[in-house]
mmCIF file of C-alpha atoms in Angstrom:
data_model
loop_
_atom_site.group_PDB
_atom_site.id
_atom_site.type_symbol
_atom_site.label_atom_id
_atom_site.label_comp_id
_atom_site.label_asym_id
_atom_site.label_seq_id
_atom_site.Cartn_x
_atom_site.Cartn_y
_atom_site.Cartn_z
ATOM 1 C CA MET A 1 -0.211 0.059 -0.308
ATOM 2 C CA LEU A 2 2.162 2.606 0.819
ATOM 3 C CA GLN A 3 6.599 2.211 0.021
ATOM 4 C CA VAL A 4 8.417 4.929 1.232
ATOM 5 C CA GLU A 5 11.977 4.630 -0.817
ATOM 6 C CA GLY A 6 15.558 6.236 0.639
ATOM 7 C CA LEU A 7 13.544 9.305 1.972
ATOM 8 C CA SER A 8 15.684 12.849 3.264
ATOM 9 C CA VAL A 9 14.432 15.335 4.725
ATOM 10 C CA TYR A 10 16.744 18.441 6.003
ATOM 11 C CA TYR A 11 15.547 21.668 8.862
ATOM 12 C CA GLY A 12 17.999 24.313 7.050
ATOM 13 C CA ASN A 13 21.113 22.349 7.242
ATOM 14 C CA VAL A 14 20.261 19.776 9.651
ATOM 15 C CA GLN A 15 19.272 16.839 8.283
ATOM 16 C CA ALA A 16 16.488 14.787 10.134
ATOM 17 C CA LEU A 17 16.363 11.948 8.014
ATOM 18 C CA ARG A 18 18.905 9.955 6.455
ATOM 19 C CA GLU A 19 17.295 8.011 3.309
ATOM 20 C CA ILE A 20 15.692 6.018 5.269
ATOM 21 C CA SER A 21 12.981 2.927 3.518
ATOM 22 C CA LEU A 22 9.686 1.265 4.974
ATOM 23 C CA SER A 23 6.876 -0.085 3.878
ATOM 24 C CA VAL A 24 3.089 -0.829 4.857
ATOM 25 C CA GLU A 25 0.572 -3.416 3.463
ATOM 26 C CA ALA A 26 -2.941 -3.516 3.683
ATOM 27 C CA GLY A 27 -4.720 -4.345 6.787
ATOM 28 C CA GLU A 28 -1.447 -4.172 8.806
ATOM 29 C CA VAL A 29 -0.496 -1.650 11.899
ATOM 30 C CA VAL A 30 3.223 -1.062 11.570
ATOM 31 C CA THR A 31 4.847 1.260 14.286
ATOM 32 C CA LEU A 32 7.634 3.187 14.454
ATOM 33 C CA ILE A 33 9.827 3.620 17.543
ATOM 34 C CA GLY A 34 12.193 5.786 18.562
ATOM 35 C CA ALA A 35 13.442 8.347 20.864
ATOM 36 C CA ASN A 36 12.507 12.194 20.828
ATOM 37 C CA GLY A 37 14.241 13.691 17.814
ATOM 38 C CA ALA A 38 14.112 10.904 16.089
ATOM 39 C CA GLY A 39 12.474 11.654 13.296
ATOM 40 C CA LYS A 40 9.204 9.823 13.277
ATOM 41 C CA THR A 41 6.807 12.697 13.280
ATOM 42 C CA THR A 42 9.125 13.816 10.439
ATOM 43 C CA THR A 43 8.845 10.763 8.550
ATOM 44 C CA LEU A 44 4.865 11.220 8.815
ATOM 45 C CA LYS A 45 4.754 15.019 8.052
ATOM 46 C CA GLY A 46 6.594 13.747 4.847
ATOM 47 C CA ILE A 47 4.537 11.598 3.559
ATOM 48 C CA SER A 48 1.435 13.633 3.906
ATOM 49 C CA GLY A 49 3.713 16.481 2.149
ATOM 50 C CA LEU A 50 3.804 18.722 5.199
ATOM 51 C CA VAL A 51 7.675 19.347 5.105
ATOM 52 C CA LYS A 52 9.488 19.537 1.802
ATOM 53 C CA ILE A 53 11.573 16.148 0.985
ATOM 54 C CA ALA A 54 15.531 16.420 -0.112
ATOM 55 C CA GLY A 55 15.350 12.836 -1.696
ATOM 56 C CA GLY A 56 13.712 9.722 -2.177
ATOM 57 C CA GLY A 57 10.186 8.566 -3.672
ATOM 58 C CA ILE A 58 6.931 7.546 -1.548
ATOM 59 C CA HIS A 59 5.060 6.009 -3.703
ATOM 60 C CA PHE A 60 1.076 5.185 -2.373
ATOM 61 C CA LEU A 61 -1.460 2.273 -3.992
ATOM 62 C CA GLY A 62 1.401 2.497 -6.820
ATOM 63 C CA GLN A 63 1.047 5.991 -7.501
ATOM 64 C CA LYS A 64 3.930 8.597 -6.712
ATOM 65 C CA ILE A 65 2.822 10.903 -4.121
ATOM 66 C CA ASN A 66 5.599 13.008 -3.102
ATOM 67 C CA GLY A 67 5.486 16.334 -4.828
ATOM 68 C CA LEU A 68 1.943 16.930 -3.680
ATOM 69 C CA ASN A 69 0.241 19.324 -2.001
ATOM 70 C CA PRO A 70 -1.093 17.922 1.478
ATOM 71 C CA GLU A 71 -5.174 18.360 0.145
ATOM 72 C CA ASN A 72 -3.824 15.685 -2.817
ATOM 73 C CA ILE A 73 -2.735 13.450 -0.410
ATOM 74 C CA VAL A 74 -5.864 13.187 1.824
ATOM 75 C CA ALA A 75 -8.179 13.150 -1.447
ATOM 76 C CA ARG A 76 -6.216 9.581 -2.431
ATOM 77 C CA GLY A 77 -6.602 8.257 0.993
ATOM 78 C CA VAL A 78 -4.019 9.307 3.487
ATOM 79 C CA ALA A 79 -5.081 10.592 6.795
ATOM 80 C CA HIS A 80 -3.075 12.204 9.510
ATOM 81 C CA CYS A 81 -3.772 12.358 13.125
ATOM 82 C CA PRO A 82 -0.854 14.886 14.400
ATOM 83 C CA GLU A 83 1.001 14.957 17.753
ATOM 84 C CA GLY A 84 -0.835 17.386 19.834
ATOM 85 C CA ARG A 85 -4.149 16.934 18.975
ATOM 86 C CA ARG A 86 -4.655 20.104 16.986
ATOM 87 C CA VAL A 87 -8.399 20.427 17.171
ATOM 88 C CA PHE A 88 -9.896 23.360 16.293
ATOM 89 C CA PRO A 89 -10.751 25.414 20.001
ATOM 90 C CA LEU A 90 -13.223 27.975 18.884
ATOM 91 C CA MET A 91 -15.326 25.636 16.360
ATOM 92 C CA THR A 92 -17.773 22.760 17.749
ATOM 93 C CA LEU A 93 -16.981 19.079 18.220
ATOM 94 C CA ILE A 94 -19.320 18.769 14.968
ATOM 95 C CA GLU A 95 -17.828 21.510 13.075
ATOM 96 C CA ASN A 96 -14.316 19.894 13.497
ATOM 97 C CA LEU A 97 -15.319 16.612 12.473
ATOM 98 C CA GLU A 98 -16.747 18.210 9.701
ATOM 99 C CA MET A 99 -13.602 19.242 9.056
ATOM 100 C CA GLY A 100 -12.334 16.315 8.512
ATOM 101 C CA ALA A 101 -14.667 15.849 5.635
ATOM 102 C CA TYR A 102 -13.888 19.185 3.917
ATOM 103 C CA CYS A 103 -12.290 17.403 0.716
ATOM 104 C CA ARG A 104 -15.543 14.877 -0.247
ATOM 105 C CA LYS A 105 -18.041 16.010 -2.018
ATOM 106 C CA ASP A 106 -20.443 12.611 -0.969
ATOM 107 C CA ARG A 107 -22.568 14.062 1.484
ATOM 108 C CA ALA A 108 -24.395 10.852 2.403
ATOM 109 C CA GLY A 109 -21.124 9.148 2.744
ATOM 110 C CA VAL A 110 -19.660 11.791 4.829
ATOM 111 C CA LEU A 111 -23.509 11.528 7.148
ATOM 112 C CA ARG A 112 -22.808 8.039 7.163
ATOM 113 C CA ASN A 113 -18.915 8.175 8.544
ATOM 114 C CA MET A 114 -20.279 10.568 11.100
ATOM 115 C CA GLU A 115 -22.631 7.726 12.797
ATOM 116 C CA GLU A 116 -19.641 5.344 12.383
ATOM 117 C CA VAL A 117 -16.653 7.819 14.399
ATOM 118 C CA MET A 118 -19.689 8.562 17.340
ATOM 119 C CA ALA A 119 -19.878 5.031 17.477
ATOM 120 C CA PHE A 120 -16.458 4.312 17.812
ATOM 121 C CA PHE A 121 -16.286 7.202 20.746
ATOM 122 C CA PRO A 122 -19.919 7.339 22.468
ATOM 123 C CA ILE A 123 -18.280 10.551 24.724
ATOM 124 C CA LEU A 124 -18.605 12.453 21.539
ATOM 125 C CA GLN A 125 -21.853 11.857 21.043
ATOM 126 C CA GLU A 126 -22.971 13.625 24.411
ATOM 127 C CA ARG A 127 -20.147 16.433 23.277
ATOM 128 C CA GLN A 128 -21.744 17.760 20.206
ATOM 129 C CA LYS A 129 -22.511 21.661 20.617
ATOM 130 C CA GLN A 130 -19.395 21.818 22.755
ATOM 131 C CA LEU A 131 -16.183 24.082 21.551
ATOM 132 C CA ALA A 132 -13.347 21.527 21.314
ATOM 133 C CA GLY A 133 -11.181 23.762 23.242
ATOM 134 C CA THR A 134 -13.904 22.678 26.153
ATOM 135 C CA LEU A 135 -12.934 18.886 25.950
ATOM 136 C CA SER A 136 -10.576 17.263 28.215
ATOM 137 C CA GLY A 137 -6.948 15.777 26.909
ATOM 138 C CA GLY A 138 -8.578 12.639 26.094
ATOM 139 C CA GLU A 139 -11.635 13.872 24.872
ATOM 140 C CA GLN A 140 -9.472 16.098 22.440
ATOM 141 C CA GLN A 141 -7.563 13.472 21.390
ATOM 142 C CA MET A 142 -10.349 10.723 20.510
ATOM 143 C CA LEU A 143 -11.544 14.127 18.549
ATOM 144 C CA ALA A 144 -8.795 14.373 16.641
ATOM 145 C CA ILE A 145 -8.512 10.554 15.954
ATOM 146 C CA ALA A 146 -12.480 11.133 14.779
ATOM 147 C CA ARG A 147 -11.657 14.090 13.093
ATOM 148 C CA SER A 148 -9.260 11.847 10.989
ATOM 149 C CA LEU A 149 -11.507 8.874 9.941
ATOM 150 C CA MET A 150 -14.058 11.215 8.835
ATOM 151 C CA ALA A 151 -11.867 12.209 5.949
ATOM 152 C CA ASN A 152 -12.761 7.808 4.815
ATOM 153 C CA PRO A 153 -8.560 6.868 5.016
ATOM 154 C CA LYS A 154 -7.632 3.899 3.769
ATOM 155 C CA LEU A 155 -4.423 4.510 5.567
ATOM 156 C CA LEU A 156 -4.772 6.506 8.648
ATOM 157 C CA MET A 157 -0.648 7.884 10.962
ATOM 158 C CA LEU A 158 -0.811 8.101 14.544
ATOM 159 C CA ASP A 159 1.269 10.548 15.556
ATOM 160 C CA GLU A 160 1.806 10.143 20.039
ATOM 161 C CA PRO A 161 -2.244 9.275 20.132
ATOM 162 C CA SER A 162 -1.376 8.764 24.190
ATOM 163 C CA LEU A 163 0.641 11.393 24.459
ATOM 164 C CA GLY A 164 0.416 12.947 27.566
ATOM 165 C CA LEU A 165 -3.368 10.944 29.065
ATOM 166 C CA ALA A 166 -3.760 8.905 31.960
ATOM 167 C CA PRO A 167 -3.534 5.132 32.117
ATOM 168 C CA LEU A 168 -6.586 4.274 32.090
ATOM 169 C CA LEU A 169 -7.263 6.978 28.434
ATOM 170 C CA VAL A 170 -4.351 5.167 27.166
ATOM 171 C CA GLU A 171 -5.886 1.926 26.813
ATOM 172 C CA GLU A 172 -8.661 3.272 25.782
ATOM 173 C CA ILE A 173 -7.177 4.289 22.208
ATOM 174 C CA TYR A 174 -5.330 1.012 22.489
ATOM 175 C CA GLN A 175 -8.204 -0.581 21.623
ATOM 176 C CA ILE A 176 -10.326 2.161 19.421
ATOM 177 C CA THR A 177 -7.187 1.906 17.652
ATOM 178 C CA ARG A 178 -7.319 -1.951 17.671
ATOM 179 C CA GLN A 179 -11.000 -1.751 16.376
ATOM 180 C CA ILE A 180 -10.138 0.758 14.230
ATOM 181 C CA ASN A 181 -7.503 -1.473 11.735
ATOM 182 C CA SER A 182 -9.852 -4.489 12.761
ATOM 183 C CA ARG A 183 -12.702 -2.612 10.371
ATOM 184 C CA GLY A 184 -10.308 -2.691 7.497
ATOM 185 C CA THR A 185 -8.364 0.981 7.790
ATOM 186 C CA THR A 186 -4.358 0.347 7.529
ATOM 187 C CA ILE A 187 -2.602 2.159 10.074
ATOM 188 C CA LEU A 188 1.121 3.764 10.354
ATOM 189 C CA LEU A 189 1.618 4.734 14.093
ATOM 190 C CA VAL A 190 4.387 6.698 15.993
ATOM 191 C CA GLU A 191 4.395 5.648 19.657
ATOM 192 C CA GLN A 192 6.523 6.411 22.326
ATOM 193 C CA ASN A 193 4.839 3.784 24.224
ATOM 194 C CA ALA A 194 6.987 1.240 22.895
ATOM 195 C CA ARG A 195 5.203 -1.504 24.596
ATOM 196 C CA MET A 196 1.980 -0.235 23.492
ATOM 197 C CA ALA A 197 2.423 0.101 19.638
ATOM 198 C CA LEU A 198 4.600 -3.212 19.297
ATOM 199 C CA SER A 199 1.579 -4.884 21.390
ATOM 200 C CA LEU A 200 -0.692 -3.611 18.546
ATOM 201 C CA ALA A 201 1.548 -3.926 15.747
ATOM 202 C CA HIS A 202 2.454 -6.209 12.929
ATOM 203 C CA LYS A 203 6.059 -5.087 12.236
ATOM 204 C CA GLY A 204 7.905 -1.828 13.213
ATOM 205 C CA TYR A 205 10.879 -0.080 12.527
ATOM 206 C CA VAL A 206 13.399 1.351 14.790
ATOM 207 C CA LEU A 207 14.908 4.916 14.256
ATOM 208 C CA GLU A 208 17.500 6.645 16.140
ATOM 209 C CA THR A 209 18.866 10.576 14.794
ATOM 210 C CA GLY A 210 16.900 9.765 11.993
ATOM 211 C CA SER A 211 17.892 6.465 10.555
ATOM 212 C CA ILE A 212 16.404 3.298 10.844
ATOM 213 C CA VAL A 213 18.561 0.834 12.801
ATOM 214 C CA LEU A 214 16.761 -1.641 12.989
ATOM 215 C CA GLU A 215 12.988 -3.497 11.416
ATOM 216 C CA GLY A 216 11.331 -6.846 11.840
ATOM 217 C CA GLN A 217 7.944 -8.527 12.983
ATOM 218 C CA ALA A 218 6.670 -6.416 16.147
ATOM 219 C CA SER A 219 6.704 -9.884 18.350
ATOM 220 C CA GLU A 220 10.691 -10.254 16.874
ATOM 221 C CA LEU A 221 11.416 -6.299 17.832
ATOM 222 C CA VAL A 222 9.927 -6.835 21.200
ATOM 223 C CA GLU A 223 12.497 -9.763 22.444
ATOM 224 C CA ASN A 224 15.334 -7.967 20.894
ATOM 225 C CA ALA A 225 17.668 -7.333 23.365
ATOM 226 C CA GLN A 226 19.071 -3.540 21.779
ATOM 227 C CA VAL A 227 14.794 -2.592 22.021
ATOM 228 C CA LYS A 228 13.818 -3.788 25.128
ATOM 229 C CA GLU A 229 17.189 -1.797 27.157
ATOM 230 C CA ALA A 230 16.564 0.773 25.181
ATOM 231 C CA TYR A 231 12.734 1.020 24.669
ATOM 232 C CA LEU A 232 11.419 -1.553 26.833
ATOM 233 C CA GLY A 233 13.226 -0.887 30.523
ATOM 234 C CA GLY A 234 15.109 -3.671 29.940
#
């Protein structure tokens, strides 16, 4: 489904990504793990067109997407739920969801997806007319994921969905992510909680200072001594 080959990104004179390559097959959950500053978020931004890439290629469903603007990438079926939630605080919950479907023309499909995301996140059903900025952190994260699903993506990229949440909410987000995948949406997941990410994923990539240093099936990575020492507390 997604093929990234030799992706390089610079911020000024600093190289953030060093010719990384990865693949995501339809139906998979693939995770990127690594320390802060390793290049995980930049990888997602490169795929979604939010940063200019200096080299390499990105293909989605067999078509080249690097060089397209973010709106066109979303329209092709790639949705990006960014780190830090980034809801529109002065818009209502419903208006935020409608923004997630801004590039769609199928009104009946949009209404159907609205019902589906409300079923995924029942708490949002109760907050429909509430301003997004007044929601709790956990509710805002649910709204951010739901807004991304309103694009009806084939590939959903989640950037740190558990960041800053209480343990019970982390578990809830974990279960919701599993449900989204089980219903057919492919997921590329960036997550600081490496243990949770690897328990959810089919395969994973480990990034260090802009390079992929390990890759493999999630079940193999969770048993890898280097991964255990660096990311799983030994």
